[in-house]
Amino acid sequence: MTKTTSVSYLVLLAYFSFVIISSVLVGVLPPLVNRPLCKSNESKISISKRSIESKKIDICPELTDFEIGIILPWDSYRLPKNVIPLNYEIELKIPSLNSKVYNGKSEITVQISESLDTFVIHKKLMNVNITELRDSKGELLEISCAGDYDKYDYYIFKTRDYISPDSSPLTLKYTFEAHLDKYESGLFNFNFGIDKTKSMIVSKFEPIDARKAFPCFDEPNLKATYSISLYHPNNTIALSNGIENSEIDSTGMIKTVFEITPKLPSYLISLSIFDEDDIVPRYSRSSTGRSIRLWSRKELADAGYADDPLVMAVDILNRLESLFEDIIDALPRQIDILASPLYPVDSIAHYGLAIFKENKILFKLNSISESERQQIALLIAKQFSEFWFGGYVTFEWWNELWQQEALADYFKYRLVDEVYPEWKIYDQFITEELIRVLVDDAFPSSHPVIKNINTPFEIEEYFDSVERSKTAAIFRMMEEETSKETFLNAIKSYLEANSWGTGNSLLFFSQLGRIGPWRATDFTDRWFKQSNYPLLKLNKVVSPNGTVWLNIEQSRFINTNSSVFAGDTIYPSPYNWTWYVPLNCVFGNGSDLFNQKFYISSQKQIEMIGDGTKDYEYFHCDIKFSGYYSLNYEHANWMALTDLLHNGNYEQVLSPNDRSNLIHNLFMNAFTKRLTYFDLSETLIFLLRERDYLPWKTLNFHLNEMLSLLEYKKPFYQVATYFDYFLRNIENEVNLWETSGNHVEELFKQTVLEIACQLQDFDCLDKTTYLWDTYKPYKVDPLFNNTMPAFMKRLVYNYHLQNAYTVDDWELVYTEYRTIEDLSEKEKFLESLSYTRLSWFLEIYLQRLEDDLINFFDKIKFLSRNNLGREYAWNFIRANYDSIVEEYGVDDPRLGQMLIDVSSTFETESLNYELLEFIVSLENGASINARYRALEKVSTNLDWLNKRSKEIIEAFGGPKKYILPK
């Protein structure tokens, strides 16, 4: 079938039925979205080969003339296993911060494990020449031919004779010339500052972009030591992975030599060069005397934006040094933290040089909200943890990326909880990660933690919430079943056994021993190799002889059965959708409680409650919300829990974590029709009394998901009216607009106000305009020293501009956005500009900021949240997609996330058709799963709105008994 025929066929089907559309997605869409990638991007990189001085070497004929049926040793995404790098000596010459190209030399010492005559190394977007090959005795070995194999980013050379392993270690010498200004990956430069006249160079090698900076063996298990020398312009500073030593060479350039690194994977090497007057350091030391330098723009450092984060970083590092005092050698002697004005991800913890996007680390205590402050602390904790999980011990291949990302993600909550115990951050894992990934992982197209990964596109898109948050949630469940100490000791044993090598996950799991009755390795197999997660349906049964039992049914939880991916289409289950589940339950009669733990191994299981002689009024499970699964009770038990929440002293029976669990499961079961919205609205009346943060934050998340689809639709008014009564009750007791010295209390206030304003509560909107007028900046201030309480800023900016139909205020914020130096405030202004309901301003928003590449993806994300703005964003993406790909590269995973962002609230058949038509027109790239997810989300939206809108109107709009017993 040709492309034209396929597209026309799908377009025709789209007009008839979304069910039919779904049915052809697997058969037709994958071939279309997986078409071979054209090489136009690489061909546009122009580098003069004449600038590389080397002996002319013939091109290997195997690289240009292929014989059918002949398997070439390099015809694979994986490097041959017979060459192991030991050490790199890399020399780069950067003529200026605005250079387009740079030259380099590389000397690599390798060990070979078998006789060979072919050497394969990674390189991309650069010209490479092999100049010399010597054996262990220094003898020169003759090279017969060489050349590029761009299909897999390889440079290949062959020797005249086979080389024996006895001749190693060998020394390979290369010269190369690479590009410095492409795709925000590899080694790249950019301009910054209000007038964009300042420049700097940074690197972003994770996951597979070190090959863009220098020839290397760019796979995580091929660890080696690195000696790096940089030649860079006078009056500039260079940073890399170790302590530096700089001097002026004979040409007037600075030569900076860095101490040799320990064994590291190529993706953790990092480089940066900047003007000494633009980026300046702040200094401190850890409790063990390690030097810590935080580098940031001078104007921000002078204004105090680097001082508080440096204190926070030292506090977190001190605790890490204490926890890992037996394996302290994982830490570099010097740690540099670079706050970069532009970076394609929030942060990467390269060994010794952690690079952060500027607005993700710089702050002043008196101008940042508590929610922003804890996010920065968590990010620092995660990056510092990766000195152990990633650098000290590295995973073998990308399908075990969780050994770095998930371990660090889990550990950051434990770490910050010990540094700032008053924040109660470990419990906030529920609202910051758990409920979010439970929603993401409920889509039928979701993937297992461990899956086959081969291509660069598959590697790029593996950095997602399933790989990170889901695995961290499983670790949290395992820790709850073992103990905090047991889990930490297992981590330490895993690190010590694999020091400066590659990780063996089986060793880690074996250190845990058993999870309940199961071996840890068997337990994790069930959770890591199956997509989605279990739904446990629980009901209490009394047998004829009076024995009381708990009946348990286990099945795969997915949020829709209409998707073609609902079966075993993409990732078949090796265990027939059966998990090993530790289930902790509490049974109660009033405040008389009985706790019992069950271990679920089959799809149907019945367990005696206690000794079977006592019945209970109610029960609830997944105590402390520590599990990674969904629960649904029999209707009678839901009603009993509702009565408990309405009439009893529920705080004594249900912790805030447990109440969050109930709210989450109510929404998930109502969405999937296992419960009705009448059940949900009846139970949630207990929120009249609720004053804890976690339940309200859980409600905020699910309500936001719901309201994003209901805006401008009939059910919105009933839902808003229903919750408005609860909000008024809180406002009568708590001054929500007053600052508080209590971290969790401020989070509670901010969350309730976010709900109120989103529901268009008149008092909330009126207050935002009053505060806007009070704190309105009448004079442009580059640092915007606004005295408005920090937790109110985003609310005030967003909702005032949403409901104020004045040109002057929008223009004022736009002016502030263009001139302000503080990128944290800049991001708030960028978001608020997208909130306007004046359609011509939304068009201006795109037109005026079209050249603002630093905030491009944020701009699309913010605009897509506005029901009116998403049309402008969607039309812009379709009209300019080729230019966007040219700017960022087809392998940038942000392209896929952009598609999800803009389409997440699509809810009409015409938009669904437009999305389908657009997706089938795309080339391959690092967003295949994102395209599936976008289509799946839109079809789910349509199904939900069509079938549930009437029920929602009746459930939330009907008479309610809002008075609860005291």
mmCIF file of N, CA and C in Angstrom, residues 398-447:
data_model
loop_
_atom_site.group_PDB
_atom_site.id
_atom_site.type_symbol
_atom_site.label_atom_id
_atom_site.label_comp_id
_atom_site.label_asym_id
_atom_site.label_seq_id
_atom_site.Cartn_x
_atom_site.Cartn_y
_atom_site.Cartn_z
ATOM 1 N N TRP A 398 20.341 0.705 27.796
ATOM 2 C CA TRP A 398 19.296 1.693 28.076
ATOM 3 C C TRP A 398 18.001 1.092 28.593
ATOM 4 N N ASN A 399 17.757 -0.208 28.360
ATOM 5 C CA ASN A 399 16.532 -0.798 28.903
ATOM 6 C C ASN A 399 16.601 -0.971 30.420
ATOM 7 N N GLU A 400 17.772 -0.678 31.012
ATOM 8 C CA GLU A 400 17.885 -0.665 32.478
ATOM 9 C C GLU A 400 18.221 0.735 32.986
ATOM 10 N N LEU A 401 17.778 1.732 32.245
ATOM 11 C CA LEU A 401 17.962 3.120 32.654
ATOM 12 C C LEU A 401 17.394 3.385 34.043
ATOM 13 N N TRP A 402 16.383 2.586 34.445
ATOM 14 C CA TRP A 402 15.781 2.768 35.763
ATOM 15 C C TRP A 402 16.814 2.669 36.882
ATOM 16 N N GLN A 403 17.924 1.929 36.660
ATOM 17 C CA GLN A 403 18.952 1.835 37.698
ATOM 18 C C GLN A 403 19.522 3.210 38.040
ATOM 19 N N GLN A 404 19.457 4.118 37.101
ATOM 20 C CA GLN A 404 19.882 5.499 37.367
ATOM 21 C C GLN A 404 18.689 6.375 37.733
ATOM 22 N N GLU A 405 17.735 6.475 36.823
ATOM 23 C CA GLU A 405 16.670 7.460 36.959
ATOM 24 C C GLU A 405 15.711 7.145 38.101
ATOM 25 N N ALA A 406 15.248 5.906 38.176
ATOM 26 C CA ALA A 406 14.242 5.567 39.181
ATOM 27 C C ALA A 406 14.836 5.482 40.585
ATOM 28 N N LEU A 407 16.037 4.902 40.701
ATOM 29 C CA LEU A 407 16.662 4.861 42.022
ATOM 30 C C LEU A 407 16.892 6.273 42.558
ATOM 31 N N ALA A 408 17.370 7.173 41.690
ATOM 32 C CA ALA A 408 17.592 8.556 42.116
ATOM 33 C C ALA A 408 16.269 9.248 42.402
ATOM 34 N N ASP A 409 15.236 8.935 41.618
ATOM 35 C CA ASP A 409 13.927 9.562 41.822
ATOM 36 C C ASP A 409 13.316 9.121 43.147
ATOM 37 N N TYR A 410 13.421 7.844 43.446
ATOM 38 C CA TYR A 410 12.956 7.350 44.751
ATOM 39 C C TYR A 410 13.772 7.957 45.878
ATOM 40 N N PHE A 411 15.086 7.953 45.703
ATOM 41 C CA PHE A 411 15.973 8.341 46.796
ATOM 42 C C PHE A 411 15.871 9.829 47.123
ATOM 43 N N LYS A 412 15.514 10.663 46.133
ATOM 44 C CA LYS A 412 15.469 12.102 46.386
ATOM 45 C C LYS A 412 14.417 12.448 47.446
ATOM 46 N N TYR A 413 13.321 11.686 47.500
ATOM 47 C CA TYR A 413 12.294 11.961 48.514
ATOM 48 C C TYR A 413 12.793 11.577 49.903
ATOM 49 N N ARG A 414 13.499 10.457 49.999
ATOM 50 C CA ARG A 414 14.068 10.075 51.285
ATOM 51 C C ARG A 414 15.101 11.112 51.743
ATOM 52 N N LEU A 415 15.898 11.579 50.803
ATOM 53 C CA LEU A 415 16.976 12.504 51.118
ATOM 54 C C LEU A 415 16.435 13.859 51.573
ATOM 55 N N VAL A 416 15.530 14.447 50.817
ATOM 56 C CA VAL A 416 14.968 15.756 51.173
ATOM 57 C C VAL A 416 14.144 15.646 52.455
ATOM 58 N N ASP A 417 13.515 14.501 52.669
ATOM 59 C CA ASP A 417 12.747 14.296 53.896
ATOM 60 C C ASP A 417 13.651 14.347 55.122
ATOM 61 N N GLU A 418 14.885 13.908 54.985
ATOM 62 C CA GLU A 418 15.821 13.953 56.108
ATOM 63 C C GLU A 418 16.419 15.344 56.288
ATOM 64 N N VAL A 419 16.591 16.083 55.195
ATOM 65 C CA VAL A 419 17.151 17.430 55.297
ATOM 66 C C VAL A 419 16.098 18.419 55.785
ATOM 67 N N TYR A 420 14.860 18.266 55.295
ATOM 68 C CA TYR A 420 13.768 19.175 55.665
ATOM 69 C C TYR A 420 12.571 18.359 56.156
ATOM 70 N N PRO A 421 12.643 17.769 57.354
ATOM 71 C CA PRO A 421 11.563 16.884 57.818
ATOM 72 C C PRO A 421 10.227 17.590 57.985
ATOM 73 N N GLU A 422 10.250 18.893 58.224
ATOM 74 C CA GLU A 422 8.999 19.633 58.421
ATOM 75 C C GLU A 422 8.182 19.746 57.134
ATOM 76 N N TRP A 423 8.808 19.464 56.000
ATOM 77 C CA TRP A 423 8.079 19.533 54.725
ATOM 78 C C TRP A 423 7.182 18.310 54.498
ATOM 79 N N LYS A 424 7.453 17.209 55.181
ATOM 80 C CA LYS A 424 6.716 15.952 54.990
ATOM 81 C C LYS A 424 6.737 15.536 53.509
ATOM 82 N N ILE A 425 7.903 15.646 52.911
ATOM 83 C CA ILE A 425 8.019 15.465 51.466
ATOM 84 C C ILE A 425 7.882 14.006 51.051
ATOM 85 N N TYR A 426 8.239 13.076 51.926
ATOM 86 C CA TYR A 426 8.133 11.673 51.538
ATOM 87 C C TYR A 426 6.678 11.303 51.281
ATOM 88 N N ASP A 427 5.760 11.824 52.088
ATOM 89 C CA ASP A 427 4.336 11.580 51.844
ATOM 90 C C ASP A 427 3.870 12.261 50.566
ATOM 91 N N GLN A 428 4.525 13.359 50.190
ATOM 92 C CA GLN A 428 4.120 14.066 48.981
ATOM 93 C C GLN A 428 4.495 13.322 47.701
ATOM 94 N N PHE A 429 5.245 12.240 47.815
ATOM 95 C CA PHE A 429 5.456 11.383 46.647
ATOM 96 C C PHE A 429 4.105 10.998 46.040
ATOM 97 N N ILE A 430 3.096 10.860 46.890
ATOM 98 C CA ILE A 430 1.755 10.481 46.429
ATOM 99 C C ILE A 430 1.230 11.478 45.413
ATOM 100 N N THR A 431 1.315 12.764 45.736
ATOM 101 C CA THR A 431 0.716 13.778 44.871
ATOM 102 C C THR A 431 1.662 14.291 43.801
ATOM 103 N N GLU A 432 2.968 14.202 44.047
ATOM 104 C CA GLU A 432 3.934 14.705 43.070
ATOM 105 C C GLU A 432 4.243 13.680 41.985
ATOM 106 N N GLU A 433 4.139 12.402 42.308
ATOM 107 C CA GLU A 433 4.538 11.376 41.341
ATOM 108 C C GLU A 433 3.504 10.255 41.188
ATOM 109 N N LEU A 434 3.030 9.694 42.303
ATOM 110 C CA LEU A 434 2.268 8.446 42.246
ATOM 111 C C LEU A 434 0.966 8.586 41.468
ATOM 112 N N ILE A 435 0.104 9.508 41.870
ATOM 113 C CA ILE A 435 -1.200 9.583 41.194
ATOM 114 C C ILE A 435 -1.038 10.014 39.738
ATOM 115 N N ARG A 436 -0.007 10.778 39.457
ATOM 116 C CA ARG A 436 0.218 11.238 38.082
ATOM 117 C C ARG A 436 0.612 10.074 37.166
ATOM 118 N N VAL A 437 1.533 9.252 37.660
ATOM 119 C CA VAL A 437 1.964 8.135 36.813
ATOM 120 C C VAL A 437 0.892 7.046 36.771
ATOM 121 N N LEU A 438 0.062 6.914 37.805
ATOM 122 C CA LEU A 438 -1.047 5.964 37.746
ATOM 123 C C LEU A 438 -2.034 6.347 36.643
ATOM 124 N N VAL A 439 -2.214 7.633 36.414
ATOM 125 C CA VAL A 439 -3.073 8.089 35.316
ATOM 126 C C VAL A 439 -2.390 7.832 33.975
ATOM 127 N N ASP A 440 -1.106 8.193 33.854
ATOM 128 C CA ASP A 440 -0.371 7.970 32.599
ATOM 129 C C ASP A 440 -0.300 6.486 32.248
ATOM 130 N N ASP A 441 -0.020 5.679 33.238
ATOM 131 C CA ASP A 441 0.218 4.254 33.019
ATOM 132 C C ASP A 441 -1.073 3.479 32.802
ATOM 133 N N ALA A 442 -2.225 4.145 32.936
ATOM 134 C CA ALA A 442 -3.503 3.476 32.724
ATOM 135 C C ALA A 442 -3.898 3.411 31.256
ATOM 136 N N PHE A 443 -3.188 4.145 30.400
ATOM 137 C CA PHE A 443 -3.495 4.076 28.972
ATOM 138 C C PHE A 443 -3.050 2.724 28.417
ATOM 139 N N PRO A 444 -3.870 2.094 27.592
ATOM 140 C CA PRO A 444 -3.500 0.774 27.047
ATOM 141 C C PRO A 444 -2.182 0.762 26.286
ATOM 142 N N SER A 445 -1.775 1.900 25.723
ATOM 143 C CA SER A 445 -0.532 1.943 24.956
ATOM 144 C C SER A 445 0.706 2.107 25.832
ATOM 145 N N SER A 446 0.537 2.145 27.149
ATOM 146 C CA SER A 446 1.687 2.288 28.039
ATOM 147 C C SER A 446 2.623 1.089 27.888
ATOM 148 N N HIS A 447 3.866 1.267 28.329
ATOM 149 C CA HIS A 447 4.877 0.230 28.118
ATOM 150 C C HIS A 447 5.389 -0.310 29.449
#
